[in-house]
GROMACS .gro file of C-alpha atoms in nm:
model
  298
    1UNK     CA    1  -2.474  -1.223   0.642
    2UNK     CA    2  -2.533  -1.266   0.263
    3UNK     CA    3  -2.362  -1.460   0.073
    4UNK     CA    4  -2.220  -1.398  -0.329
    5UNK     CA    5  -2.085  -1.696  -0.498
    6UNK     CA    6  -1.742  -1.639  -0.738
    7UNK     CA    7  -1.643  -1.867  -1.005
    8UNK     CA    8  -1.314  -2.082  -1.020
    9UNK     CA    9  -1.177  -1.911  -1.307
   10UNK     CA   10  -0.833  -2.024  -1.275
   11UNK     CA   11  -0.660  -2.354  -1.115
   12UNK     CA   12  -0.314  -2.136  -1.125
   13UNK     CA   13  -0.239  -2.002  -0.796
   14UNK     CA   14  -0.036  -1.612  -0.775
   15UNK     CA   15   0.277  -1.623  -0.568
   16UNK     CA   16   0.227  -1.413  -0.265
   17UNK     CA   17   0.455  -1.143  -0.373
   18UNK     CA   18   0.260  -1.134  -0.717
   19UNK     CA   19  -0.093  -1.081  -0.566
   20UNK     CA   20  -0.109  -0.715  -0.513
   21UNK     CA   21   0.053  -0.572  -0.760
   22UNK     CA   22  -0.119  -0.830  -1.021
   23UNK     CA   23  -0.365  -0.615  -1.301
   24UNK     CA   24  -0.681  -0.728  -1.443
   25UNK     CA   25  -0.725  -0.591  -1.828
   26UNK     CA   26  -1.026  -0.448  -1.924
   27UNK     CA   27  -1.046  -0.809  -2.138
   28UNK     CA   28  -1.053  -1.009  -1.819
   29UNK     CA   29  -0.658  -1.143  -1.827
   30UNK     CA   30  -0.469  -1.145  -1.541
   31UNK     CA   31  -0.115  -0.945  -1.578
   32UNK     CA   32   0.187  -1.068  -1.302
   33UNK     CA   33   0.544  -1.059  -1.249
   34UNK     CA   34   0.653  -1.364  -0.986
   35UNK     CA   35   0.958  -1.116  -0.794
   36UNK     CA   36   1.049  -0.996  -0.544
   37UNK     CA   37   1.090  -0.597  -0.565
   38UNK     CA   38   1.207  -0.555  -0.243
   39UNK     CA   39   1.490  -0.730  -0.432
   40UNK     CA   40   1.595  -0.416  -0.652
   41UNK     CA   41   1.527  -0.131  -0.373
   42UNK     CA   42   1.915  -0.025  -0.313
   43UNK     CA   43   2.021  -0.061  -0.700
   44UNK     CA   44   2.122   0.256  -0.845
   45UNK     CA   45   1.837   0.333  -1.108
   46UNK     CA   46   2.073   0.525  -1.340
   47UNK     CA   47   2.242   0.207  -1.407
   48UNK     CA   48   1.923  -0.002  -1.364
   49UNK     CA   49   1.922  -0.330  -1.638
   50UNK     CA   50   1.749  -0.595  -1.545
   51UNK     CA   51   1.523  -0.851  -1.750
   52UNK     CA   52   1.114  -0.944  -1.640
   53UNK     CA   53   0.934  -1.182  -1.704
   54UNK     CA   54   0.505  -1.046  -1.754
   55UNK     CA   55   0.308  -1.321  -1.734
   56UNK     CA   56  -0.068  -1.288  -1.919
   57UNK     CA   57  -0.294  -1.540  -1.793
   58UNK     CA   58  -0.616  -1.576  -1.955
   59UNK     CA   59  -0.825  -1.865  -1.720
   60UNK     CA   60  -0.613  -2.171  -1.775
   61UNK     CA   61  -0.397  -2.037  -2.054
   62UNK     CA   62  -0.049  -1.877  -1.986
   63UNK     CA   63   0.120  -1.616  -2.218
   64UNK     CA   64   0.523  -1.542  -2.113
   65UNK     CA   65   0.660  -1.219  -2.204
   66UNK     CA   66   1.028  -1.214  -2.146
   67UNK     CA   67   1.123  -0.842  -2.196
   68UNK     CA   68   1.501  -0.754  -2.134
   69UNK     CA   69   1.679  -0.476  -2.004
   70UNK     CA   70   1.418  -0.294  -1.865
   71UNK     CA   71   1.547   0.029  -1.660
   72UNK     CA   72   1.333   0.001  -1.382
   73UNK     CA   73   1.131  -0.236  -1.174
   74UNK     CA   74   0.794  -0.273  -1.281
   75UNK     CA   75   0.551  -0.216  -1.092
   76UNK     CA   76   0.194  -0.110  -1.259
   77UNK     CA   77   0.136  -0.287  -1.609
   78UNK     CA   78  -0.170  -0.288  -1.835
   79UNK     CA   79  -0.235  -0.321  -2.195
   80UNK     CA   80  -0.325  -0.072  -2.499
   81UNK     CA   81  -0.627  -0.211  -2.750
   82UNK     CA   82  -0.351  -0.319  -2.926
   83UNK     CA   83  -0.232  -0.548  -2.686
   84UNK     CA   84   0.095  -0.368  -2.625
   85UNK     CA   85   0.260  -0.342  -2.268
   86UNK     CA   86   0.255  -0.045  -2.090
   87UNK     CA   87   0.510  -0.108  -1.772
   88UNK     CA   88   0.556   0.153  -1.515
   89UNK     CA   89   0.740   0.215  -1.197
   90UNK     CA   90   0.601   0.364  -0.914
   91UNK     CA   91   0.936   0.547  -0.852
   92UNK     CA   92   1.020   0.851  -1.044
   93UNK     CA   93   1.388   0.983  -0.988
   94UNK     CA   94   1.441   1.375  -1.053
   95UNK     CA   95   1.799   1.506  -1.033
   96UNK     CA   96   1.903   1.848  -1.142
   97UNK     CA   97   2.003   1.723  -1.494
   98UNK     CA   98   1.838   1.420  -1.591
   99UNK     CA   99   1.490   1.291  -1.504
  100UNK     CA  100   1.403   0.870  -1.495
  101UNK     CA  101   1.186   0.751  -1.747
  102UNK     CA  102   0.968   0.505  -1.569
  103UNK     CA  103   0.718   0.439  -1.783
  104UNK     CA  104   0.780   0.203  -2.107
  105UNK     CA  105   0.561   0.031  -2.390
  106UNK     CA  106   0.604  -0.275  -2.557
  107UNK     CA  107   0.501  -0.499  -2.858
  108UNK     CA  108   0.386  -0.865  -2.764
  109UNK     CA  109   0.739  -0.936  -2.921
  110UNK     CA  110   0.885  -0.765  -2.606
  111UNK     CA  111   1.029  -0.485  -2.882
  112UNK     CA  112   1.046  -0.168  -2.660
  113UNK     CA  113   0.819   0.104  -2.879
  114UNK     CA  114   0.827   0.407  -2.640
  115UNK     CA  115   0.947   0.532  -2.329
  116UNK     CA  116   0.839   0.892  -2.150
  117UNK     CA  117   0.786   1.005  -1.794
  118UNK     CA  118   0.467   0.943  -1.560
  119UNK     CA  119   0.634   1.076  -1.240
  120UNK     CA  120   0.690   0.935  -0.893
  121UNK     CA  121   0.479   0.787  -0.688
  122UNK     CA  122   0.212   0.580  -0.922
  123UNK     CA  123  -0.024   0.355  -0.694
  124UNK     CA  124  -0.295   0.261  -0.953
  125UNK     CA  125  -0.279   0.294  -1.335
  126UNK     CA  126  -0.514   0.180  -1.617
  127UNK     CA  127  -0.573   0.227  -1.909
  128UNK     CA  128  -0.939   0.311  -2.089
  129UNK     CA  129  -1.096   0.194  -2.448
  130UNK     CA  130  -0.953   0.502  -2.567
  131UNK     CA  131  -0.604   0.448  -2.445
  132UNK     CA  132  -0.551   0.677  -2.224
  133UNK     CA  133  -0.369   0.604  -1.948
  134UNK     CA  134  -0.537   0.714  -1.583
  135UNK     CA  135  -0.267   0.735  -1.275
  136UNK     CA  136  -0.365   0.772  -0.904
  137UNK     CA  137  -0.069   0.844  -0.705
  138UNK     CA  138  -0.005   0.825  -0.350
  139UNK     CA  139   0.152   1.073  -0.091
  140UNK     CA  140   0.472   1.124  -0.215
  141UNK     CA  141   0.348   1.121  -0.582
  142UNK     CA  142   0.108   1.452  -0.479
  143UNK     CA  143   0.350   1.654  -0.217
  144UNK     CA  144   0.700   1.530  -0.383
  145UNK     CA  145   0.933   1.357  -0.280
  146UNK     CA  146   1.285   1.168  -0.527
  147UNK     CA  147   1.383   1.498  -0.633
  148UNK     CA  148   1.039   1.653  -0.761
  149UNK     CA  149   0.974   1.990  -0.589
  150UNK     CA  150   0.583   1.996  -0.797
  151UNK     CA  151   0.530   1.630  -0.901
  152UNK     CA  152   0.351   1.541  -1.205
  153UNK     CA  153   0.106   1.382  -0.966
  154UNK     CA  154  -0.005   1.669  -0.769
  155UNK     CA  155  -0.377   1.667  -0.838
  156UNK     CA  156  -0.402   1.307  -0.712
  157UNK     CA  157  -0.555   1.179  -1.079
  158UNK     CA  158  -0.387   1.253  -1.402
  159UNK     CA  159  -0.498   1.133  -1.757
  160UNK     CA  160  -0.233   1.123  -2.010
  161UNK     CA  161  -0.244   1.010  -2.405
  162UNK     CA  162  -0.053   0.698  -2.519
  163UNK     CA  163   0.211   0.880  -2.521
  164UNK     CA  164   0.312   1.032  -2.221
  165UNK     CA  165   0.117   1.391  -2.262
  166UNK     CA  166  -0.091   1.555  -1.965
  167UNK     CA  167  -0.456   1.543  -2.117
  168UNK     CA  168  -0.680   1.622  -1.793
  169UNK     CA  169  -0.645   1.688  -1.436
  170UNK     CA  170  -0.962   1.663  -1.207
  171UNK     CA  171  -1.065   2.055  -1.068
  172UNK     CA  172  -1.186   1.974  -0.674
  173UNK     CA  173  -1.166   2.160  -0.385
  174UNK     CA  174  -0.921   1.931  -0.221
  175UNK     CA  175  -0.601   1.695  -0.339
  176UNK     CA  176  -0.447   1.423  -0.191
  177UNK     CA  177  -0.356   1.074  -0.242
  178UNK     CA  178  -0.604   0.876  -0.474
  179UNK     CA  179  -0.547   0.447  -0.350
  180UNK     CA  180  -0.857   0.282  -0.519
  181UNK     CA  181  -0.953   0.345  -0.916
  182UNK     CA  182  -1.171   0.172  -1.145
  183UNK     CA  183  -1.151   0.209  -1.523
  184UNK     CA  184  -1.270   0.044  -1.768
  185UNK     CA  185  -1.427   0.268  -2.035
  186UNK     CA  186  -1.374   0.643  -2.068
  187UNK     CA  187  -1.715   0.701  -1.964
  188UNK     CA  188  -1.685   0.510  -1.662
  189UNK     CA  189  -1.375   0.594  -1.447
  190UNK     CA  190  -1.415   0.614  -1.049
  191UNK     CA  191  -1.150   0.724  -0.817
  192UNK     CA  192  -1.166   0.730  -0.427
  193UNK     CA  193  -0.981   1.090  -0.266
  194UNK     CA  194  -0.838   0.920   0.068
  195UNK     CA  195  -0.863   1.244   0.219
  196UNK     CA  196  -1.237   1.319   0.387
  197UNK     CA  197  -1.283   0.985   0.131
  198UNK     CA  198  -1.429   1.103  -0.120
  199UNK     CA  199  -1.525   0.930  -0.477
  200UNK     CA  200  -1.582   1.108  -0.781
  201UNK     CA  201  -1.714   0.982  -1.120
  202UNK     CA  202  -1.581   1.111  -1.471
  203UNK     CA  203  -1.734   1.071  -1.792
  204UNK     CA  204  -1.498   1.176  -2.075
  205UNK     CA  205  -1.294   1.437  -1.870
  206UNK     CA  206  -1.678   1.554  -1.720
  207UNK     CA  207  -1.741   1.528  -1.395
  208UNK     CA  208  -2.076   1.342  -1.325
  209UNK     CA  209  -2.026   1.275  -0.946
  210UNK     CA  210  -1.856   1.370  -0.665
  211UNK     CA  211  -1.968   1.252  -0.319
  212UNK     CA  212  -1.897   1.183   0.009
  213UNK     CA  213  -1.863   0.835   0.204
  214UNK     CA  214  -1.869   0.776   0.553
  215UNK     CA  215  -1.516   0.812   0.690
  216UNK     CA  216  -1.620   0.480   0.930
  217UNK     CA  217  -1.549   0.279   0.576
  218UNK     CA  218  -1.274   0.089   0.535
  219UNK     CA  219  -1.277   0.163   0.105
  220UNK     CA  220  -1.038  -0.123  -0.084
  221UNK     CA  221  -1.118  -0.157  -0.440
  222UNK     CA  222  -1.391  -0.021  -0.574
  223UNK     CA  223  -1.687  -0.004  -0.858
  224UNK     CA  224  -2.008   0.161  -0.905
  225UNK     CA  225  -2.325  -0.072  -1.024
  226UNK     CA  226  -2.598   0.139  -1.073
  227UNK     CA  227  -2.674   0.390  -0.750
  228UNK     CA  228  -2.453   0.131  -0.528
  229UNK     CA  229  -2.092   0.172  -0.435
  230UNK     CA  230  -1.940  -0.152  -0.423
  231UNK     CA  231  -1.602  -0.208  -0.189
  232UNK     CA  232  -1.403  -0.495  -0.058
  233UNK     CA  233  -1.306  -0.441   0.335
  234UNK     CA  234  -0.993  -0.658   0.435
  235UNK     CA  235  -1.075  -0.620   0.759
  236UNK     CA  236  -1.410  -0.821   0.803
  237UNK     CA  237  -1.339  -0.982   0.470
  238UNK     CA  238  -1.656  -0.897   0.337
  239UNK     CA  239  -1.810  -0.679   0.030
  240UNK     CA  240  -1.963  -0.374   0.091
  241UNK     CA  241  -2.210  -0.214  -0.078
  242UNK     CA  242  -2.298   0.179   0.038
  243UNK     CA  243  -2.583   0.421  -0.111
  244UNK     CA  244  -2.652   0.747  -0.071
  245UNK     CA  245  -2.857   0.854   0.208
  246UNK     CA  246  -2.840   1.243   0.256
  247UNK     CA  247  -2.569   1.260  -0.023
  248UNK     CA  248  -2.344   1.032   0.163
  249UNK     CA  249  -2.262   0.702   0.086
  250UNK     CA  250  -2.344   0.495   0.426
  251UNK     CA  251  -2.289   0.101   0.455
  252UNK     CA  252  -2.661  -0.050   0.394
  253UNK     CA  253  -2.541  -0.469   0.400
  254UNK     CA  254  -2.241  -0.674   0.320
  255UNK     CA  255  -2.170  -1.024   0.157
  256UNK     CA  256  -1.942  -1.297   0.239
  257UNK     CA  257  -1.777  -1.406  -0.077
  258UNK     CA  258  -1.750  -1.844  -0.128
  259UNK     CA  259  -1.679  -2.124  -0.361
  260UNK     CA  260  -1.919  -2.356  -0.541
  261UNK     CA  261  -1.861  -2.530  -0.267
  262UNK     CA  262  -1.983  -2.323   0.002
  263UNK     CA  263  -1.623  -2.194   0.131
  264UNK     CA  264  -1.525  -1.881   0.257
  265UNK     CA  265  -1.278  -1.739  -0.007
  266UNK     CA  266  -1.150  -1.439   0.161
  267UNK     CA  267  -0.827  -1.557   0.441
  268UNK     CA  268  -0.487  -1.326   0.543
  269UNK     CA  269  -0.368  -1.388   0.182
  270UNK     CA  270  -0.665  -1.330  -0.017
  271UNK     CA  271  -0.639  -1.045  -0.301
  272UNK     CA  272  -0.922  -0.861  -0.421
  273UNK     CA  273  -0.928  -0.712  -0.789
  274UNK     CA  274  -1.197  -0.509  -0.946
  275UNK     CA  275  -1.213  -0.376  -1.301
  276UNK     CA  276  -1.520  -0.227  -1.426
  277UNK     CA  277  -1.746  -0.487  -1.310
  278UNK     CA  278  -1.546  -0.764  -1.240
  279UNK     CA  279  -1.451  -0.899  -0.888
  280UNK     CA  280  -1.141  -1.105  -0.937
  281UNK     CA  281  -1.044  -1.261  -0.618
  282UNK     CA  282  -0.650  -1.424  -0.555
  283UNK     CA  283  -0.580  -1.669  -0.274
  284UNK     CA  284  -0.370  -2.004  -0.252
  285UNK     CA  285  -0.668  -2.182  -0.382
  286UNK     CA  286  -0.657  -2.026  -0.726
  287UNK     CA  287  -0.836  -1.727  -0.901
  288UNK     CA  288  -1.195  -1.675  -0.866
  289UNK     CA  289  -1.428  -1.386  -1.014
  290UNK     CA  290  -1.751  -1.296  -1.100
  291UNK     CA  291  -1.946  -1.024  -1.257
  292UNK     CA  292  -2.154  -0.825  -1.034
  293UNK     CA  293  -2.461  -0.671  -1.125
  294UNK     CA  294  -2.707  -0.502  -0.945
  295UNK     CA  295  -2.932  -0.812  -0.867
  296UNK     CA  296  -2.695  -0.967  -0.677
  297UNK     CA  297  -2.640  -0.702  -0.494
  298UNK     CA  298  -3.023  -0.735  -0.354
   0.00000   0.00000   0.00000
């Protein structure tokens, strides 16, 4: 098998329970909170105060963000242009009289500027050079579940402004759970359907693709380089790349991904990350990435 070589790009090594749930910028900085949040599942969220700590790390370089009484556990986290916060939970309580706000926005003095609603069930979230903010939600985020009889997330993808406002729902013959998205510009934002797995490309709100893949793929994170869609399968441990043949994308080869040093990075623990081009790669040897292109992929 072929082999792609990644980059130490960090000697700081994510707690375990930090690792999935850990967001790559579209700058290249690494976003984490080291909890638990198995910790916070039987609190009641109407009385929900508790204070996080973000941390930013750029390489080397650590930013702290201590913000305080937030009103849910975070969960999804990204930043504006600005370099505000946006935090989110991916739980979205609906009662008969009051609804959870579980999305919030903050300065990078941890002063709270906004909070509105992005409805239950968030999976992925990120946010574009335009900044709006792109949500794929899983099951219970599309067919309802906390209290929402027609979730916000019912098309699978939603794109809102800054603020909290539906701008653009995707129009395809079937909905259901959307688990891998990569955004990075508003021209460039992929998201893979689970159901018949599907990926679709949008280009400003346009659709430009919308294809097939061979349900025999195991589809983690994903990108597009080119005509080549690029996956990570936690099963063999190797990258995928699939292209079109007959208007379905079909595995052609895979890569092992190693050190400088000629070791295997990917072990029971390992984390892959993509944003736009990026591979970012988290195991309990540090942080390592690269940016693909389509060379390598050769």
């Amino acid at each position: 098998m072929n082999t792609i070589i990644l980059n130490k790009w960090s000697h700081i090594t994510l707690p375990l329970q930090s690792r999935s749930r850990a967001s790559v910028t579209r700058d290249k900085k690494v976003l984490f909170i080291d909890v638990y949040m198995n910790h916070f599942e039987n609190k009641d969220i109407r009385t929900f105060r508790e204070d996080f700590t973000i941390q930013q790390l750029d390489q080397n370089d650590m930013t702290s963000y201590v913000i305080q009484d937030v009103p849910f556990p975070p969960s999804n986290f990204d930043t504006f242009t600005d370099g505000t916060l946006l935090l989110a939970s991916a739980r979205c309580l609906r009662t008969r009289d009051w609804i959870q706000q579980n999305v919030r926005r903050y300065s990078e003095e941890s002063e709270c500027l906004d909070e509105f609603v992005l409805g239950d069930g968030i999976w992925n979230l990120a946010i574009d050079d335009k900044d709006r903010i792109w949500v794929g939600y899983f099951d219970e985020g599309v067919y309802g579940n906390m209290g929402w009889k027609k979730p916000i997330g019912w098309s699978g993808l939603v794109a809102f402004s800054s603020t909290g406002e539906v701008l653009f729902r995707p129009e395809l013959p079937m909905i259901h759970e959307l688990l891998s998205l990569n955004v990075q510009h508003a021209d460039q934002v992929y998201a893979h359907y689970t159901l018949f797995s599907s990926i679709i490309h949008l280009d400003h709100f346009e659709e430009v693709e919308h294809n097939d893949i061979d349900e025999k793929v195991e589809i983690g994170p994903i990108m597009m380089i080119d005509d080549a869609l690029v996956t990570y399968e936690y099963g063999s441990g190797s990258l995928t790349v699939l292209r079109k043949q007959e208007g379905i994308f079909r595995k052609e080869q895979a890569f092992l991904l190693k050190d400088q040093g000629g070791n295997q990075l990917h072990d029971q623990y390992a984390v892959v990350k993509m944003r736009g081009n990026q591979l970012f790669l988290f195991n309990d040897f540090g942080i390592f990435q690269i940016e693909l292109t389509a060379e390598l992929l050769e």
